[in-house]
């Protein structure tokens, strides 16, 4: 979040430097004149102050300035919102896979927990952590370039295999773990979904530069316990389930912890 905040601060500084400051200054001058006039003696009321033709024109000019300010503010605010969303999307997107990255996981979980606690949008949610089996050995055998291409293809495969209520993330910047947050999904349903994804990956053939590779993955699954869990305890339990799956002979399996 620190990088995003600094980027937004820089954008705001640039945003206000391009015209907004001058418009605000003009508006400030008008407000000073207006409120100063109210302090004049009774015979110099604001109505009399603007009664001359010159002052009426001046007053209209200030009104025009306010109108321009409002229009400019609305335009710049629209531009700012668009650029902020683009900046946020870029900051929360994994460059290799196109999935949401590890920075986005916590933000997404905070919102999901709020949705669960209010009970207005979802009734439950679970997490699936997917880890590629023996990927360090694959990386050593075929190199970083091939490994990155495999992870990119795997990320696309997982992204295509998701429901509207699911969101898929890449766990770490240089890692081979993926996280799937499944809304309105119980532990049993999430375990079935994890098994489906595991079998899909096992049966898939990854074509990298006309060379074909096979992969297997292990999955750890858990469901968020409303009223008992924090985000940390929730993710830690899923990680423990994944460790159990990785320590199973042959790997390539799914384990769940309640």
PDB file of N, CA, C and O in Angstrom, residues 49-81:
ATOM      1  N   UNK A  49     -23.391  47.712  -3.014  1.00  0.00           N
ATOM      2  CA  UNK A  49     -22.009  47.534  -3.469  1.00  0.00           C
ATOM      3  C   UNK A  49     -21.962  47.044  -4.916  1.00  0.00           C
ATOM      4  O   UNK A  49     -21.068  47.388  -5.671  1.00  0.00           O
ATOM      5  N   UNK A  50     -22.976  46.252  -5.299  1.00  0.00           N
ATOM      6  CA  UNK A  50     -22.982  45.713  -6.660  1.00  0.00           C
ATOM      7  C   UNK A  50     -23.957  46.453  -7.566  1.00  0.00           C
ATOM      8  O   UNK A  50     -24.313  45.971  -8.633  1.00  0.00           O
ATOM      9  N   UNK A  51     -24.415  47.628  -7.127  1.00  0.00           N
ATOM     10  CA  UNK A  51     -25.453  48.321  -7.887  1.00  0.00           C
ATOM     11  C   UNK A  51     -24.896  49.026  -9.122  1.00  0.00           C
ATOM     12  O   UNK A  51     -25.615  49.257 -10.066  1.00  0.00           O
ATOM     13  N   UNK A  52     -23.644  49.422  -9.112  1.00  0.00           N
ATOM     14  CA  UNK A  52     -23.081  50.108 -10.274  1.00  0.00           C
ATOM     15  C   UNK A  52     -22.853  49.120 -11.398  1.00  0.00           C
ATOM     16  O   UNK A  52     -22.695  47.915 -11.179  1.00  0.00           O
ATOM     17  N   UNK A  53     -22.823  49.642 -12.596  1.00  0.00           N
ATOM     18  CA  UNK A  53     -22.669  48.785 -13.771  1.00  0.00           C
ATOM     19  C   UNK A  53     -21.339  48.050 -13.742  1.00  0.00           C
ATOM     20  O   UNK A  53     -21.251  46.859 -14.060  1.00  0.00           O
ATOM     21  N   UNK A  54     -20.296  48.749 -13.300  1.00  0.00           N
ATOM     22  CA  UNK A  54     -18.964  48.146 -13.273  1.00  0.00           C
ATOM     23  C   UNK A  54     -18.922  46.973 -12.293  1.00  0.00           C
ATOM     24  O   UNK A  54     -18.424  45.896 -12.599  1.00  0.00           O
ATOM     25  N   UNK A  55     -19.483  47.214 -11.091  1.00  0.00           N
ATOM     26  CA  UNK A  55     -19.429  46.172 -10.077  1.00  0.00           C
ATOM     27  C   UNK A  55     -20.338  44.997 -10.425  1.00  0.00           C
ATOM     28  O   UNK A  55     -20.062  43.855 -10.052  1.00  0.00           O
ATOM     29  N   UNK A  56     -21.430  45.290 -11.122  1.00  0.00           N
ATOM     30  CA  UNK A  56     -22.287  44.197 -11.564  1.00  0.00           C
ATOM     31  C   UNK A  56     -21.529  43.295 -12.533  1.00  0.00           C
ATOM     32  O   UNK A  56     -21.590  42.071 -12.457  1.00  0.00           O
ATOM     33  N   UNK A  57     -20.781  43.940 -13.449  1.00  0.00           N
ATOM     34  CA  UNK A  57     -19.975  43.158 -14.385  1.00  0.00           C
ATOM     35  C   UNK A  57     -18.912  42.360 -13.636  1.00  0.00           C
ATOM     36  O   UNK A  57     -18.633  41.204 -13.969  1.00  0.00           O
ATOM     37  N   UNK A  58     -18.322  43.028 -12.626  1.00  0.00           N
ATOM     38  CA  UNK A  58     -17.301  42.336 -11.831  1.00  0.00           C
ATOM     39  C   UNK A  58     -17.907  41.153 -11.090  1.00  0.00           C
ATOM     40  O   UNK A  58     -17.335  40.055 -11.043  1.00  0.00           O
ATOM     41  N   UNK A  59     -19.079  41.394 -10.534  1.00  0.00           N
ATOM     42  CA  UNK A  59     -19.774  40.340  -9.805  1.00  0.00           C
ATOM     43  C   UNK A  59     -20.111  39.169 -10.738  1.00  0.00           C
ATOM     44  O   UNK A  59     -19.922  38.000 -10.387  1.00  0.00           O
ATOM     45  N   UNK A  60     -20.576  39.478 -11.945  1.00  0.00           N
ATOM     46  CA  UNK A  60     -20.888  38.435 -12.930  1.00  0.00           C
ATOM     47  C   UNK A  60     -19.634  37.660 -13.318  1.00  0.00           C
ATOM     48  O   UNK A  60     -19.683  36.445 -13.557  1.00  0.00           O
ATOM     49  N   UNK A  61     -18.523  38.378 -13.377  1.00  0.00           N
ATOM     50  CA  UNK A  61     -17.265  37.713 -13.708  1.00  0.00           C
ATOM     51  C   UNK A  61     -16.895  36.691 -12.645  1.00  0.00           C
ATOM     52  O   UNK A  61     -16.425  35.579 -12.945  1.00  0.00           O
ATOM     53  N   UNK A  62     -17.128  37.092 -11.387  1.00  0.00           N
ATOM     54  CA  UNK A  62     -16.833  36.156 -10.305  1.00  0.00           C
ATOM     55  C   UNK A  62     -17.779  34.954 -10.332  1.00  0.00           C
ATOM     56  O   UNK A  62     -17.375  33.826 -10.076  1.00  0.00           O
ATOM     57  N   UNK A  63     -19.043  35.217 -10.654  1.00  0.00           N
ATOM     58  CA  UNK A  63     -19.987  34.113 -10.786  1.00  0.00           C
ATOM     59  C   UNK A  63     -19.558  33.168 -11.914  1.00  0.00           C
ATOM     60  O   UNK A  63     -19.655  31.943 -11.793  1.00  0.00           O
ATOM     61  N   UNK A  64     -19.080  33.760 -12.998  1.00  0.00           N
ATOM     62  CA  UNK A  64     -18.582  32.973 -14.128  1.00  0.00           C
ATOM     63  C   UNK A  64     -17.376  32.145 -13.691  1.00  0.00           C
ATOM     64  O   UNK A  64     -17.228  30.981 -14.063  1.00  0.00           O
ATOM     65  N   UNK A  65     -16.519  32.772 -12.848  1.00  0.00           N
ATOM     66  CA  UNK A  65     -15.343  32.068 -12.341  1.00  0.00           C
ATOM     67  C   UNK A  65     -15.754  30.858 -11.514  1.00  0.00           C
ATOM     68  O   UNK A  65     -15.166  29.780 -11.624  1.00  0.00           O
ATOM     69  N   UNK A  66     -16.787  31.058 -10.679  1.00  0.00           N
ATOM     70  CA  UNK A  66     -17.271  29.951  -9.856  1.00  0.00           C
ATOM     71  C   UNK A  66     -17.797  28.829 -10.740  1.00  0.00           C
ATOM     72  O   UNK A  66     -17.530  27.645 -10.505  1.00  0.00           O
ATOM     73  N   UNK A  67     -18.553  29.212 -11.773  1.00  0.00           N
ATOM     74  CA  UNK A  67     -19.096  28.221 -12.692  1.00  0.00           C
ATOM     75  C   UNK A  67     -17.970  27.444 -13.380  1.00  0.00           C
ATOM     76  O   UNK A  67     -18.024  26.215 -13.493  1.00  0.00           O
ATOM     77  N   UNK A  68     -16.961  28.188 -13.840  1.00  0.00           N
ATOM     78  CA  UNK A  68     -15.811  27.543 -14.481  1.00  0.00           C
ATOM     79  C   UNK A  68     -15.110  26.616 -13.500  1.00  0.00           C
ATOM     80  O   UNK A  68     -14.690  25.505 -13.854  1.00  0.00           O
ATOM     81  N   UNK A  69     -14.979  27.081 -12.257  1.00  0.00           N
ATOM     82  CA  UNK A  69     -14.335  26.273 -11.230  1.00  0.00           C
ATOM     83  C   UNK A  69     -15.088  24.957 -11.022  1.00  0.00           C
ATOM     84  O   UNK A  69     -14.485  23.881 -10.950  1.00  0.00           O
ATOM     85  N   UNK A  70     -16.420  25.056 -10.923  1.00  0.00           N
ATOM     86  CA  UNK A  70     -17.224  23.859 -10.694  1.00  0.00           C
ATOM     87  C   UNK A  70     -17.070  22.877 -11.859  1.00  0.00           C
ATOM     88  O   UNK A  70     -16.865  21.676 -11.659  1.00  0.00           O
ATOM     89  N   UNK A  71     -17.163  23.409 -13.089  1.00  0.00           N
ATOM     90  CA  UNK A  71     -17.028  22.546 -14.262  1.00  0.00           C
ATOM     91  C   UNK A  71     -15.634  21.917 -14.315  1.00  0.00           C
ATOM     92  O   UNK A  71     -15.475  20.715 -14.560  1.00  0.00           O
ATOM     93  N   UNK A  72     -14.604  22.747 -14.072  1.00  0.00           N
ATOM     94  CA  UNK A  72     -13.225  22.242 -14.098  1.00  0.00           C
ATOM     95  C   UNK A  72     -13.011  21.188 -13.026  1.00  0.00           C
ATOM     96  O   UNK A  72     -12.357  20.165 -13.262  1.00  0.00           O
ATOM     97  N   UNK A  73     -13.577  21.459 -11.846  1.00  0.00           N
ATOM     98  CA  UNK A  73     -13.426  20.506 -10.749  1.00  0.00           C
ATOM     99  C   UNK A  73     -14.061  19.170 -11.102  1.00  0.00           C
ATOM    100  O   UNK A  73     -13.474  18.107 -10.855  1.00  0.00           O
ATOM    101  N   UNK A  74     -15.256  19.200 -11.686  1.00  0.00           N
ATOM    102  CA  UNK A  74     -15.939  17.965 -12.059  1.00  0.00           C
ATOM    103  C   UNK A  74     -15.154  17.194 -13.116  1.00  0.00           C
ATOM    104  O   UNK A  74     -15.030  15.969 -13.055  1.00  0.00           O
ATOM    105  N   UNK A  75     -14.608  17.933 -14.095  1.00  0.00           N
ATOM    106  CA  UNK A  75     -13.822  17.291 -15.150  1.00  0.00           C
ATOM    107  C   UNK A  75     -12.555  16.667 -14.577  1.00  0.00           C
ATOM    108  O   UNK A  75     -12.229  15.501 -14.839  1.00  0.00           O
ATOM    109  N   UNK A  76     -11.819  17.454 -13.770  1.00  0.00           N
ATOM    110  CA  UNK A  76     -10.569  16.947 -13.196  1.00  0.00           C
ATOM    111  C   UNK A  76     -10.832  15.800 -12.216  1.00  0.00           C
ATOM    112  O   UNK A  76     -10.044  14.859 -12.119  1.00  0.00           O
ATOM    113  N   UNK A  77     -11.957  15.906 -11.502  1.00  0.00           N
ATOM    114  CA  UNK A  77     -12.291  14.835 -10.563  1.00  0.00           C
ATOM    115  C   UNK A  77     -12.567  13.540 -11.303  1.00  0.00           C
ATOM    116  O   UNK A  77     -12.152  12.447 -10.876  1.00  0.00           O
ATOM    117  N   UNK A  78     -13.233  13.637 -12.447  1.00  0.00           N
ATOM    118  CA  UNK A  78     -13.498  12.458 -13.266  1.00  0.00           C
ATOM    119  C   UNK A  78     -12.189  11.849 -13.789  1.00  0.00           C
ATOM    120  O   UNK A  78     -11.989  10.640 -13.762  1.00  0.00           O
ATOM    121  N   UNK A  79     -11.303  12.739 -14.257  1.00  0.00           N
ATOM    122  CA  UNK A  79     -10.003  12.270 -14.752  1.00  0.00           C
ATOM    123  C   UNK A  79      -9.205  11.627 -13.623  1.00  0.00           C
ATOM    124  O   UNK A  79      -8.588  10.569 -13.790  1.00  0.00           O
ATOM    125  N   UNK A  80      -9.244  12.280 -12.449  1.00  0.00           N
ATOM    126  CA  UNK A  80      -8.509  11.760 -11.297  1.00  0.00           C
ATOM    127  C   UNK A  80      -9.002  10.372 -10.905  1.00  0.00           C
ATOM    128  O   UNK A  80      -8.200   9.466 -10.666  1.00  0.00           O
ATOM    129  N   UNK A  81     -10.322  10.175 -10.880  1.00  0.00           N
ATOM    130  CA  UNK A  81     -10.881   8.880 -10.509  1.00  0.00           C
ATOM    131  C   UNK A  81     -10.466   7.796 -11.495  1.00  0.00           C
ATOM    132  O   UNK A  81     -10.125   6.677 -11.112  1.00  0.00           O
TER     133      UNK A  81
END
